[in-house]
Short mmCIF file of C-alpha atoms and ligand atoms in Angstrom, two decimals:
data_model
loop_
_atom_site.label_atom_id
_atom_site.label_comp_id
_atom_site.label_asym_id
_atom_site.label_seq_id
_atom_site.Cartn_x
_atom_site.Cartn_y
_atom_site.Cartn_z
CA MET X 1 -178.84 -205.29 -148.52
CA LEU X 2 -174.87 -205.74 -148.34
CA PHE X 3 -173.50 -208.40 -147.05
CA GLY X 4 -176.97 -209.80 -145.39
CA ILE X 5 -177.86 -207.03 -143.86
CA GLU X 6 -180.86 -204.99 -144.69
CA TRP X 7 -181.17 -201.08 -145.09
CA ASP X 8 -183.75 -198.95 -143.91
CA THR X 9 -184.17 -195.91 -145.77
CA SER X 10 -187.59 -194.61 -144.22
CA ASP X 11 -186.06 -191.49 -143.42
CA ASN X 12 -181.90 -190.20 -143.28
CA LEU X 13 -182.02 -191.40 -139.59
CA THR X 14 -183.19 -194.35 -139.27
CA PHE X 15 -180.97 -194.67 -142.82
CA ALA X 16 -178.15 -193.91 -140.81
CA ILE X 17 -177.85 -196.50 -138.82
CA SER X 18 -179.69 -199.06 -140.74
CA ILE X 19 -176.17 -199.66 -142.58
CA LEU X 20 -173.39 -198.09 -139.91
CA PRO X 21 -173.24 -201.36 -139.47
CA ILE X 22 -172.43 -202.51 -144.01
CA LEU X 23 -169.55 -199.35 -142.71
CA MET X 24 -168.53 -201.02 -140.30
CA ARG X 25 -167.66 -203.98 -141.71
CA GLY X 26 -166.12 -201.55 -144.87
CA LEU X 27 -164.04 -199.59 -142.43
CA TRP X 28 -162.42 -202.98 -141.21
CA VAL X 29 -161.31 -204.42 -144.99
CA THR X 30 -159.76 -200.09 -145.37
CA LEU X 31 -158.41 -200.58 -141.80
CA GLN X 32 -156.29 -204.33 -143.18
CA ALA X 33 -155.89 -203.02 -146.05
CA ALA X 34 -154.22 -200.36 -144.30
CA VAL X 35 -151.93 -202.06 -141.70
CA LEU X 36 -151.02 -205.13 -144.69
CA GLY X 37 -150.22 -202.01 -146.59
CA PHE X 38 -148.45 -200.78 -144.02
CA PHE X 39 -145.95 -203.78 -143.00
CA VAL X 40 -145.30 -203.98 -146.11
CA ALA X 41 -144.24 -200.56 -146.58
CA MET X 42 -141.96 -200.89 -143.04
CA VAL X 43 -139.86 -203.75 -144.44
CA LEU X 44 -139.59 -202.81 -148.04
CA GLY X 45 -138.62 -199.01 -146.53
CA LEU X 46 -135.64 -200.62 -144.75
CA VAL X 47 -134.40 -202.40 -147.15
CA LEU X 48 -134.58 -199.51 -149.54
CA ALA X 49 -133.34 -197.18 -146.83
CA ALA X 50 -130.22 -199.87 -146.06
CA LEU X 51 -129.65 -200.44 -150.50
CA LYS X 52 -129.35 -196.53 -150.99
CA ALA X 53 -126.75 -196.19 -148.47
CA VAL X 54 -124.54 -198.54 -149.61
CA PRO X 55 -121.17 -196.84 -151.01
CA ALA X 56 -121.29 -198.89 -153.73
CA ARG X 57 -122.92 -196.94 -156.36
CA ILE X 58 -123.67 -199.91 -158.67
CA VAL X 59 -126.40 -201.09 -155.59
CA SER X 60 -127.40 -197.68 -154.40
CA TRP X 61 -127.95 -196.24 -157.43
CA PRO X 62 -130.87 -197.82 -159.20
CA THR X 63 -132.17 -197.97 -155.79
CA ARG X 64 -133.08 -193.91 -155.99
CA VAL X 65 -134.07 -194.31 -159.15
CA ILE X 66 -136.48 -197.10 -158.30
CA ALA X 67 -137.38 -195.30 -154.59
CA GLU X 68 -138.60 -191.71 -156.57
CA PHE X 69 -140.05 -193.97 -159.70
CA LEU X 70 -142.04 -195.32 -156.90
CA ARG X 71 -142.80 -191.45 -155.56
CA ASP X 72 -143.00 -189.75 -158.19
CA THR X 73 -145.98 -192.11 -159.57
CA PRO X 74 -149.18 -191.44 -159.36
CA LEU X 75 -150.45 -194.86 -156.63
CA LEU X 76 -152.91 -195.01 -159.10
CA ILE X 77 -151.08 -196.42 -162.19
CA GLN X 78 -149.56 -198.46 -159.88
CA LEU X 79 -152.27 -200.40 -158.14
CA PHE X 80 -153.34 -200.11 -162.23
CA PHE X 81 -150.22 -202.13 -162.82
CA LEU X 82 -150.03 -204.68 -160.62
CA TYR X 83 -153.32 -204.90 -161.27
CA TYR X 84 -154.33 -205.97 -165.28
CA VAL X 85 -150.26 -206.26 -165.86
CA LEU X 86 -149.38 -208.65 -163.38
CA PRO X 87 -151.15 -211.43 -164.09
CA GLU X 88 -150.70 -211.17 -167.84
CA PHE X 89 -147.38 -212.51 -166.58
CA GLY X 90 -149.31 -215.67 -164.79
CA LEU X 91 -149.58 -213.97 -161.24
CA ILE X 92 -152.52 -213.18 -160.17
CA LEU X 93 -153.45 -211.72 -156.53
CA PRO X 94 -156.77 -211.48 -154.51
CA ALA X 95 -158.35 -207.86 -155.35
CA PHE X 96 -157.36 -207.02 -151.74
CA LEU X 97 -153.39 -208.17 -151.46
CA THR X 98 -153.17 -206.24 -155.30
CA GLY X 99 -154.29 -203.08 -153.04
CA ALA X 100 -151.95 -203.59 -150.17
CA LEU X 101 -149.41 -204.12 -151.92
CA ALA X 102 -149.55 -201.16 -154.36
CA LEU X 103 -150.22 -199.19 -151.59
CA GLY X 104 -146.06 -200.74 -149.56
CA LEU X 105 -144.44 -200.11 -152.82
CA GLN X 106 -145.35 -196.69 -153.15
CA TYR X 107 -145.60 -195.88 -149.24
CA SER X 108 -141.88 -197.91 -148.98
CA ALA X 109 -140.47 -195.20 -151.10
CA TYR X 110 -141.77 -192.12 -147.71
CA LEU X 111 -140.64 -194.19 -145.20
CA SER X 112 -137.15 -195.18 -146.77
CA GLU X 113 -137.02 -191.27 -146.72
CA VAL X 114 -138.59 -191.21 -142.84
CA TYR X 115 -135.88 -193.81 -141.78
CA ARG X 116 -132.81 -191.99 -143.71
CA ALA X 117 -133.59 -188.76 -142.62
CA GLY X 118 -133.45 -190.29 -138.84
CA ILE X 119 -130.44 -191.53 -139.35
CA GLU X 120 -129.11 -188.76 -140.71
CA ALA X 121 -129.88 -187.09 -138.12
CA VAL X 122 -127.85 -188.61 -135.18
CA PRO X 123 -124.69 -186.11 -134.86
CA ARG X 124 -121.72 -186.77 -136.70
CA GLY X 125 -119.77 -187.21 -133.00
CA GLN X 126 -121.46 -190.33 -132.51
CA HIS X 127 -120.00 -192.00 -135.62
CA GLU X 128 -116.49 -190.16 -134.15
CA ALA X 129 -117.47 -191.63 -130.20
CA ALA X 130 -118.68 -194.95 -131.79
CA ARG X 131 -115.06 -195.26 -134.38
CA ALA X 132 -112.75 -194.25 -131.48
CA LEU X 133 -113.64 -196.68 -129.09
CA ASP X 134 -113.17 -199.37 -131.38
CA LEU X 135 -116.78 -200.36 -132.31
CA THR X 136 -117.59 -202.11 -135.32
CA PRO X 137 -120.25 -200.73 -137.44
CA ARG X 138 -123.23 -203.42 -136.95
CA ASP X 139 -122.76 -202.63 -133.39
CA THR X 140 -122.21 -198.99 -133.54
CA PHE X 141 -125.92 -198.38 -135.80
CA ILE X 142 -127.03 -201.11 -133.10
CA ARG X 143 -126.21 -200.09 -130.17
CA ILE X 144 -125.65 -196.30 -131.30
CA ILE X 145 -127.24 -194.78 -134.25
CA LEU X 146 -130.40 -196.89 -134.41
CA PRO X 147 -131.64 -196.22 -130.22
CA GLN X 148 -130.81 -192.68 -131.02
CA ALA X 149 -132.80 -192.33 -134.54
CA ILE X 150 -136.18 -194.72 -133.27
CA PRO X 151 -137.60 -191.63 -131.29
CA ARG X 152 -137.09 -189.79 -134.86
CA ILE X 153 -138.61 -191.52 -136.86
CA ILE X 154 -141.90 -192.92 -134.61
CA PRO X 155 -143.43 -190.15 -135.25
CA ALA X 156 -143.06 -189.78 -138.77
CA MET X 157 -144.40 -193.32 -139.50
CA GLY X 158 -147.28 -192.37 -137.00
CA ASN X 159 -148.64 -189.04 -139.70
CA TYR X 160 -147.95 -191.70 -142.98
CA LEU X 161 -150.36 -194.62 -140.95
CA VAL X 162 -152.95 -191.82 -140.95
CA ALA X 163 -151.86 -191.32 -144.92
CA ILE X 164 -151.85 -194.67 -146.26
CA THR X 165 -155.64 -194.65 -144.15
CA LYS X 166 -156.91 -191.78 -146.11
CA ASP X 167 -155.37 -193.93 -149.47
CA VAL X 168 -157.76 -196.95 -149.04
CA PRO X 169 -160.59 -195.61 -151.03
CA ILE X 170 -158.60 -195.23 -153.75
CA LEU X 171 -158.69 -199.47 -153.92
CA SER X 172 -162.44 -199.80 -154.03
CA VAL X 173 -161.50 -199.00 -158.24
CA VAL X 174 -160.50 -202.43 -158.32
CA THR X 175 -163.13 -203.32 -156.73
CA VAL X 176 -161.65 -203.88 -153.31
CA LEU X 177 -164.82 -203.67 -150.70
CA GLU X 178 -163.44 -201.17 -148.70
CA LEU X 179 -165.51 -197.92 -146.85
CA LEU X 180 -165.41 -195.66 -149.82
CA GLY X 181 -166.56 -198.76 -151.57
CA VAL X 182 -168.99 -199.81 -149.19
CA ALA X 183 -170.98 -196.59 -149.33
CA ARG X 184 -171.18 -195.93 -152.90
CA ILE X 185 -172.76 -199.88 -153.80
CA ILE X 186 -174.87 -198.39 -150.79
CA GLY X 187 -175.78 -195.13 -152.96
CA ASP X 188 -176.02 -196.97 -156.42
CA ARG X 189 -178.53 -198.65 -154.78
CA THR X 190 -180.51 -196.92 -152.27
CA PHE X 191 -180.48 -193.58 -155.13
CA ASN X 192 -179.26 -191.90 -151.84
CA TYR X 193 -175.17 -191.06 -151.79
CA LEU X 194 -175.99 -188.40 -149.19
CA VAL X 195 -175.76 -190.42 -146.15
CA PRO X 196 -173.75 -193.05 -146.91
CA LEU X 197 -171.12 -190.62 -148.11
CA THR X 198 -170.99 -187.89 -145.09
CA MET X 199 -170.64 -191.10 -142.71
CA VAL X 200 -167.42 -192.03 -144.64
CA GLY X 201 -166.29 -188.54 -144.28
CA GLY X 202 -167.32 -188.95 -141.10
CA ILE X 203 -165.84 -192.14 -139.86
CA TYR X 204 -162.29 -190.19 -141.73
CA LEU X 205 -162.42 -187.67 -139.24
CA ILE X 206 -162.95 -189.03 -137.05
CA LEU X 207 -159.92 -192.22 -137.57
CA THR X 208 -157.96 -189.00 -138.29
CA LEU X 209 -158.41 -187.03 -135.58
CA LEU X 210 -158.22 -190.50 -133.31
CA ALA X 211 -154.92 -190.84 -134.55
CA SER X 212 -153.18 -187.66 -134.86
CA TYR X 213 -154.06 -187.23 -131.90
CA GLY X 214 -152.29 -190.67 -131.04
CA VAL X 215 -149.49 -189.74 -132.19
CA ARG X 216 -148.73 -186.52 -130.86
CA ARG X 217 -148.67 -188.79 -127.10
CA LEU X 218 -146.49 -191.31 -128.56
CA ASP X 219 -144.18 -187.72 -129.94
CA ARG X 220 -144.06 -186.32 -126.71
CA SER X 221 -144.13 -189.97 -124.65
CA LEU X 222 -140.88 -191.13 -126.18
CA PRO X 223 -137.33 -190.63 -124.99
CA LYS X 224 -135.66 -187.30 -126.76
CA THR X 225 -132.04 -189.04 -126.35
CA GLY X 226 -133.48 -192.19 -127.96
CA ILE X 227 -134.04 -195.55 -126.44
CA PRO X 228 -132.45 -195.31 -123.25
CA LEU X 229 -129.84 -198.95 -122.43
CA LYS X 230 -128.88 -198.66 -119.27
CA MET N 1 -83.45 -192.72 -127.05
CA THR N 2 -86.30 -195.19 -128.31
CA ASP N 3 -88.49 -194.98 -131.25
CA PRO N 4 -91.16 -192.20 -131.07
CA ILE N 5 -94.60 -193.64 -130.40
CA ILE N 6 -96.11 -191.08 -132.96
CA LYS N 7 -93.89 -190.42 -136.09
CA PHE N 8 -95.28 -188.39 -139.01
CA ASP N 9 -93.19 -188.70 -142.11
CA ALA N 10 -94.05 -185.51 -144.53
CA VAL N 11 -97.19 -186.63 -144.08
CA GLY N 12 -99.39 -184.63 -146.50
CA LYS N 13 -103.74 -184.13 -145.96
CA ARG N 14 -106.13 -182.50 -148.62
CA PHE N 15 -109.25 -181.39 -148.85
CA GLY N 16 -110.05 -180.89 -152.55
CA SER N 17 -108.21 -178.29 -153.66
CA VAL N 18 -107.08 -176.75 -149.54
CA THR N 19 -104.27 -177.76 -148.53
CA VAL N 20 -104.84 -178.09 -144.46
CA LEU N 21 -100.95 -180.67 -143.53
CA ASP N 22 -98.19 -179.80 -145.91
CA GLY N 23 -95.17 -182.49 -145.59
CA LEU N 24 -95.88 -182.34 -141.67
CA ASP N 25 -92.76 -184.26 -140.11
CA PHE N 26 -94.06 -184.68 -136.32
CA GLU N 27 -92.70 -187.08 -133.60
CA VAL N 28 -94.08 -188.17 -129.47
CA ALA N 29 -91.91 -190.28 -127.51
CA GLU N 30 -93.70 -192.50 -125.31
CA GLY N 31 -94.73 -191.64 -122.49
CA GLU N 32 -94.97 -187.77 -123.67
CA LYS N 33 -97.30 -184.59 -122.96
CA VAL N 34 -97.18 -182.83 -126.44
CA THR N 35 -99.15 -179.46 -126.65
CA ILE N 36 -100.30 -178.89 -130.05
CA ILE N 37 -101.08 -174.77 -130.35
CA GLY N 38 -101.19 -172.52 -133.70
CA PRO N 39 -104.66 -170.06 -135.12
CA SER N 40 -108.27 -171.74 -135.51
CA GLY N 41 -107.75 -173.48 -139.05
CA SER N 42 -104.49 -174.47 -139.00
CA GLY N 43 -105.44 -177.99 -138.97
CA LYS N 44 -104.72 -179.29 -135.18
CA SER N 45 -108.05 -181.46 -135.05
CA THR N 46 -106.78 -182.58 -138.27
CA ILE N 47 -103.73 -184.26 -136.60
CA LEU N 48 -105.53 -185.87 -133.74
CA ARG N 49 -108.39 -186.56 -136.51
CA ILE N 50 -105.66 -188.89 -138.49
CA LEU N 51 -104.50 -190.68 -135.49
CA MET N 52 -107.66 -191.69 -134.28
CA THR N 53 -108.11 -192.90 -138.09
CA LEU N 54 -111.31 -190.50 -138.28
CA GLU N 55 -109.16 -188.57 -141.14
CA SER N 56 -107.34 -190.88 -143.63
CA ILE N 57 -104.01 -189.14 -144.87
CA SER N 58 -102.91 -187.34 -148.08
CA ASP N 59 -99.46 -187.94 -148.14
CA GLY N 60 -96.47 -189.55 -146.42
CA VAL N 61 -96.87 -192.42 -143.61
CA VAL N 62 -97.63 -192.48 -140.20
CA TYR N 63 -96.20 -194.73 -137.44
CA VAL N 64 -98.08 -195.01 -134.24
CA GLY N 65 -96.30 -198.04 -131.64
CA GLY N 66 -93.87 -198.15 -135.35
CA GLU N 67 -96.00 -199.56 -137.27
CA PRO N 68 -97.40 -197.96 -140.18
CA LEU N 69 -101.14 -196.47 -139.71
CA TRP N 70 -102.92 -196.18 -142.52
CA HIS N 71 -100.53 -198.58 -144.06
CA GLU N 72 -99.92 -202.60 -144.18
CA ARG N 73 -96.36 -203.55 -145.11
CA LYS N 74 -97.23 -206.22 -148.20
CA GLY N 75 -93.69 -207.79 -149.06
CA GLY N 76 -92.09 -204.79 -148.23
CA ASN N 77 -94.51 -202.25 -150.22
CA PHE N 78 -96.63 -200.73 -148.53
CA VAL N 79 -100.25 -200.60 -149.10
CA PRO N 80 -103.52 -198.69 -147.88
CA ALA N 81 -104.69 -199.81 -144.69
CA SER N 82 -107.56 -202.34 -144.57
CA GLU N 83 -110.44 -202.01 -141.83
CA SER N 84 -108.90 -204.57 -139.79
CA HIS N 85 -106.02 -203.22 -140.05
CA LEU N 86 -107.07 -200.10 -138.64
CA ARG N 87 -109.34 -201.62 -136.25
CA GLU N 88 -106.44 -203.32 -134.38
CA MET N 89 -104.19 -199.26 -134.08
CA ARG N 90 -107.24 -198.03 -133.19
CA ARG N 91 -106.94 -200.20 -130.18
CA LEU N 92 -103.67 -198.32 -129.02
CA LEU N 93 -105.41 -194.95 -128.46
CA GLY N 94 -107.92 -192.67 -127.48
CA MET N 95 -109.73 -189.41 -127.83
CA VAL N 96 -111.30 -186.73 -126.01
CA PHE N 97 -113.39 -184.90 -127.85
CA GLN N 98 -114.44 -180.72 -127.61
CA SER N 99 -118.82 -181.87 -127.94
CA PHE N 100 -118.05 -184.26 -124.99
CA ASN N 101 -119.87 -186.71 -127.97
CA LEU N 102 -121.52 -189.56 -124.76
CA PHE N 103 -123.92 -191.99 -126.46
CA PRO N 104 -127.17 -189.80 -124.60
CA HIS N 105 -129.48 -193.67 -125.04
CA MET N 106 -126.76 -194.46 -122.30
CA THR N 107 -126.26 -194.71 -118.65
CA VAL N 108 -123.52 -192.57 -117.59
CA LEU N 109 -121.76 -196.11 -116.14
CA ARG N 110 -122.81 -197.67 -119.68
CA ASN N 111 -120.65 -195.46 -121.48
CA LEU N 112 -118.16 -197.13 -119.86
CA THR N 113 -118.88 -200.66 -120.04
CA GLU N 114 -120.38 -200.88 -123.63
CA ALA N 115 -116.78 -200.65 -125.70
CA PRO N 116 -114.99 -202.48 -123.09
CA VAL N 117 -117.32 -205.40 -123.68
CA ARG N 118 -117.76 -205.00 -127.14
CA VAL N 119 -114.48 -204.54 -128.39
CA LEU N 120 -112.04 -206.24 -125.79
CA GLY N 121 -113.93 -208.79 -124.74
CA LEU N 122 -114.48 -207.94 -120.79
CA SER N 123 -117.84 -209.49 -119.07
CA ARG N 124 -120.46 -207.39 -117.81
CA ALA N 125 -119.39 -207.32 -114.40
CA GLU N 126 -115.74 -206.47 -114.76
CA ALA N 127 -116.54 -203.79 -116.91
CA ARG N 128 -118.61 -202.32 -114.22
CA GLU N 129 -115.73 -202.35 -111.75
CA ARG N 130 -113.16 -201.11 -113.58
CA GLY N 131 -115.62 -198.06 -114.94
CA LEU N 132 -116.50 -197.83 -111.89
CA GLU N 133 -113.22 -196.75 -110.40
CA LEU N 134 -112.47 -194.96 -113.82
CA LEU N 135 -116.07 -192.72 -112.56
CA ASP N 136 -113.84 -192.89 -109.06
CA MET N 137 -110.89 -191.33 -109.98
CA VAL N 138 -112.57 -188.14 -111.95
CA GLY N 139 -114.47 -187.84 -108.92
CA LEU N 140 -117.82 -188.67 -110.43
CA ALA N 141 -118.55 -192.62 -109.17
CA ASP N 142 -122.08 -190.94 -107.57
CA GLN N 143 -123.79 -190.16 -110.96
CA ALA N 144 -122.43 -193.36 -112.24
CA LYS N 145 -126.78 -194.48 -112.84
CA LYS N 146 -127.33 -190.88 -114.23
CA PHE N 147 -127.29 -189.84 -118.21
CA PRO N 148 -125.72 -187.18 -119.60
CA HIS N 149 -127.80 -184.60 -119.86
CA GLN N 150 -128.62 -184.90 -116.42
CA LEU N 151 -124.94 -183.63 -116.07
CA SER N 152 -122.99 -180.64 -116.26
CA GLY N 153 -120.84 -179.95 -118.93
CA GLY N 154 -117.44 -179.94 -116.86
CA GLN N 155 -119.17 -183.00 -115.78
CA GLN N 156 -120.01 -184.72 -118.98
CA GLN N 157 -116.50 -184.31 -119.72
CA ARG N 158 -115.18 -186.57 -117.41
CA VAL N 159 -117.24 -189.13 -118.29
CA ALA N 160 -115.63 -188.78 -122.11
CA ILE N 161 -112.48 -188.99 -120.39
CA ALA N 162 -112.70 -192.02 -117.82
CA ARG N 163 -114.78 -194.09 -120.70
CA ALA N 164 -111.78 -193.52 -123.18
CA LEU N 165 -109.68 -194.83 -120.98
CA ALA N 166 -111.94 -197.41 -120.07
CA MET N 167 -110.38 -198.65 -123.79
CA ARG N 168 -107.15 -198.94 -122.26
CA PRO N 169 -105.72 -196.97 -124.40
CA LYS N 170 -101.14 -195.76 -124.81
CA ILE N 171 -102.25 -193.07 -125.83
CA MET N 172 -104.90 -190.19 -125.10
CA LEU N 173 -105.37 -187.79 -127.84
CA PHE N 174 -107.48 -184.75 -126.21
CA ASP N 175 -108.77 -182.06 -129.40
CA GLU N 176 -109.62 -178.87 -126.67
CA PRO N 177 -111.36 -180.85 -124.26
CA THR N 178 -112.57 -177.62 -122.42
CA SER N 179 -113.61 -175.12 -124.97
CA ALA N 180 -116.86 -175.81 -125.16
CA LEU N 181 -117.19 -175.37 -121.42
CA ASP N 182 -118.51 -172.45 -118.94
CA PRO N 183 -115.12 -170.95 -117.48
CA GLU N 184 -115.79 -171.82 -114.18
CA LEU N 185 -116.46 -175.64 -115.38
CA VAL N 186 -113.18 -175.19 -117.28
CA GLY N 187 -110.86 -176.40 -114.08
CA GLU N 188 -112.41 -179.31 -113.25
CA VAL N 189 -111.88 -181.15 -116.17
CA GLN N 190 -108.54 -179.68 -116.50
CA ALA N 191 -107.58 -181.21 -112.87
CA VAL N 192 -108.29 -184.53 -113.91
CA ILE N 193 -106.63 -184.07 -116.81
CA ARG N 194 -103.78 -183.01 -115.19
CA GLN N 195 -104.15 -185.70 -112.84
CA LEU N 196 -103.67 -188.03 -115.43
CA ALA N 197 -100.30 -186.57 -117.07
CA GLU N 198 -98.46 -186.65 -113.85
CA GLU N 199 -99.42 -190.30 -112.39
CA HIS N 200 -100.32 -192.06 -115.85
CA ASP N 201 -97.41 -193.18 -118.23
CA LEU N 202 -99.73 -191.68 -120.94
CA THR N 203 -98.53 -190.57 -123.74
CA MET N 204 -100.34 -187.92 -124.22
CA LEU N 205 -101.45 -185.09 -127.06
CA LEU N 206 -103.32 -182.36 -126.28
CA VAL N 207 -104.91 -179.31 -128.49
CA THR N 208 -105.84 -176.15 -126.18
CA HIS N 209 -106.18 -172.17 -126.10
CA GLU N 210 -105.62 -172.62 -122.77
CA MET N 211 -101.28 -171.39 -123.04
CA ARG N 212 -101.45 -171.38 -119.05
CA PHE N 213 -103.39 -175.09 -118.54
CA ALA N 214 -100.71 -175.82 -121.88
CA ARG N 215 -98.10 -175.04 -120.14
CA GLU N 216 -97.88 -176.66 -116.54
CA ILE N 217 -99.11 -180.11 -118.27
CA SER N 218 -95.96 -180.51 -121.85
CA ASP N 219 -93.13 -181.55 -122.28
CA ARG N 220 -93.15 -179.60 -125.14
CA VAL N 221 -95.30 -177.47 -126.62
CA CYS N 222 -95.51 -177.35 -130.62
CA PHE N 223 -96.81 -173.97 -132.87
CA ILE N 224 -98.98 -175.38 -136.19
CA ASP N 225 -99.86 -172.84 -139.00
CA GLY N 226 -100.29 -173.54 -142.71
CA GLY N 227 -99.92 -177.34 -142.05
CA ARG N 228 -95.96 -177.22 -140.37
CA ILE N 229 -94.97 -177.02 -137.08
CA ARG N 230 -93.06 -173.71 -137.52
CA GLU N 231 -92.03 -173.59 -133.68
CA GLU N 232 -91.59 -176.34 -130.87
CA GLY N 233 -90.14 -176.18 -127.22
CA ALA N 234 -90.12 -177.23 -124.11
CA PRO N 235 -92.62 -174.67 -122.71
CA GLU N 236 -90.96 -172.49 -120.13
CA GLU N 237 -88.56 -170.96 -123.01
CA PHE N 238 -91.74 -171.49 -125.38
CA PHE N 239 -93.53 -169.47 -123.99
CA THR N 240 -90.58 -167.12 -122.16
CA ASN N 241 -88.17 -166.91 -125.75
CA PRO N 242 -89.82 -167.76 -128.49
CA LYS N 243 -87.52 -167.28 -131.75
CA GLU N 244 -90.47 -167.07 -135.20
CA GLU N 245 -91.70 -163.84 -135.74
CA ARG N 246 -95.14 -165.87 -136.80
CA THR N 247 -94.78 -167.41 -132.80
CA ARG N 248 -93.98 -164.27 -131.24
CA ASP N 249 -97.16 -162.89 -132.61
CA PHE N 250 -99.71 -165.25 -132.18
CA LEU N 251 -98.73 -166.07 -128.35
CA HIS N 252 -99.54 -162.18 -128.42
CA ALA N 253 -102.88 -162.35 -129.75
CA ILE N 254 -104.11 -165.24 -127.83
CA LEU N 255 -102.10 -163.61 -124.69
CA ALA N 256 -104.47 -160.59 -125.43
CA ASP N 257 -107.58 -161.86 -125.73
CA ASN N 258 -107.18 -164.28 -122.64
N1 ATP U 301 -113.75 -182.23 -143.57
C1 ATP U 301 -113.78 -181.06 -143.83
N2 ATP U 301 -113.50 -181.12 -145.12
C2 ATP U 301 -113.10 -179.48 -145.86
N3 ATP U 301 -112.11 -179.07 -144.82
C3 ATP U 301 -112.16 -178.88 -143.77
C4 ATP U 301 -112.07 -180.37 -143.39
N4 ATP U 301 -112.00 -181.01 -142.47
C5 ATP U 301 -111.22 -179.80 -142.01
N5 ATP U 301 -111.27 -178.69 -142.73
C6 ATP U 301 -110.52 -177.55 -142.86
O1 ATP U 301 -109.44 -177.83 -143.00
C7 ATP U 301 -108.46 -177.21 -142.32
C8 ATP U 301 -108.08 -177.37 -140.68
O2 ATP U 301 -109.18 -177.83 -139.64
P1 ATP U 301 -109.01 -178.58 -138.48
O3 ATP U 301 -109.77 -178.38 -137.90
O4 ATP U 301 -107.81 -179.19 -138.69
O5 ATP U 301 -108.09 -177.12 -137.47
P2 ATP U 301 -108.20 -176.64 -136.35
O6 ATP U 301 -106.78 -175.88 -136.15
O7 ATP U 301 -108.97 -177.40 -135.50
O8 ATP U 301 -109.03 -174.81 -136.03
P3 ATP U 301 -109.31 -174.70 -135.06
O9 ATP U 301 -109.02 -174.27 -133.99
O10 ATP U 301 -110.58 -173.85 -135.45
O11 ATP U 301 -110.06 -175.66 -133.84
C9 ATP U 301 -109.75 -175.60 -142.13
O12 ATP U 301 -109.75 -174.57 -142.59
C10 ATP U 301 -111.08 -176.24 -142.13
O13 ATP U 301 -111.89 -175.16 -142.71
MG1 MG U 302 -110.34 -178.34 -134.16
#
């Protein structure tokens, strides 16, 4: 029994059906962690991208180092760091929040690159035309560059949303009861790992296929020339 | 003669170790239409880009409308220009690029109204009215609601000319405005520029490889090579009787191409 739901181990199919609702609880946690982590990554990534673009090296350089560090060290280490080291400084967060934060931190480094690449892909002539028309740097960014960068940014972001969802199982090592963690507990208690783990694999497969399809659809529906301003 | 509206005073421009402009002296009078010709890499675009404040200078002083462009006067001295000085000076100039550089996510009309609304502070309605007038002038009043990619190259360049004019510049810079166009579309863009030259008191500075067009619309033609003006003169004289060896070679080569 888990989350007050009983399982029936009489045969594999019945077992599978009986644990499906339990796995769905885990899936719900997985999706929440992915979305929250991704939200953190989107905001923090934008901050990192902006700081990296600051002309003053005293700002851009440390930002680059931090982003590189977040990207090139394993997620598990960052997670352990937040989970075991932060409490020593008196900052105690629930496991779920710690996990989502760790995901968000690492993915903020990835997303900062996505933002940067999207913005840099806008041709130089657009900046020059805006400058020749005397638009302010702020107006240029908001009205000229960003609308053209967004259709390049969103599909790449979609791919990272899929990737972050696939990284959520790592949170199970700090006791977050997400999909894989739940499946393992069921296995521990019933000595049947085959069925729950196979189901987790299947659920992930369906999830990823759906998401990839969604990203492709989105990509095709985005106007290539930028968010239109009439 | 009144003071020149554009004046390059011993202007140098280097990119790293490459010297592009080398003590360039060059003046344009108000209302004058001047064409710059010269071999590839001789610094023609650089001159226009310096004026449009897209490229800074390494030495000398550039004056526009009597004011230093890349400098500010401070206690009798020239100090490097601040961004706000550059902003103010840029208002005097408009530029048409070889590759149009229209904003692809904006309708044709919005391309023409965005800067007047944001920069000049016109109301949307005023800007639209003015934008439509300009579109009418370049023969594209019926294309206002389209997006740039729905237009031909020639139409796009005509929109770009109207967009620059919408800011009411006193000086228009054209950097090879027809060289990205299919040959059959060159004429319509040249016609618009010709009309501008004939009917307006704009000062015009044009870079082109179209010698016949240069001859038709300019008051003066300047040949630049090695970072300096090597020869200049009224088009008739310049094209029929060039004095410098290099000018003759250049004209020879380019006329053989066309
Ligand atoms: N941003 C830059 N960095 C380095 N070199 C540059 C840069 N811009 C221009 N140059 C160099 O400066 C020289 C002059 O360039 P410019 O574009 O003014 O020539 P141009 O006369 O317009 O030539 P073209 O007829 O090919 O357009 C060229 O050798 C070019 O390679
Ligand atoms: Mg050029």
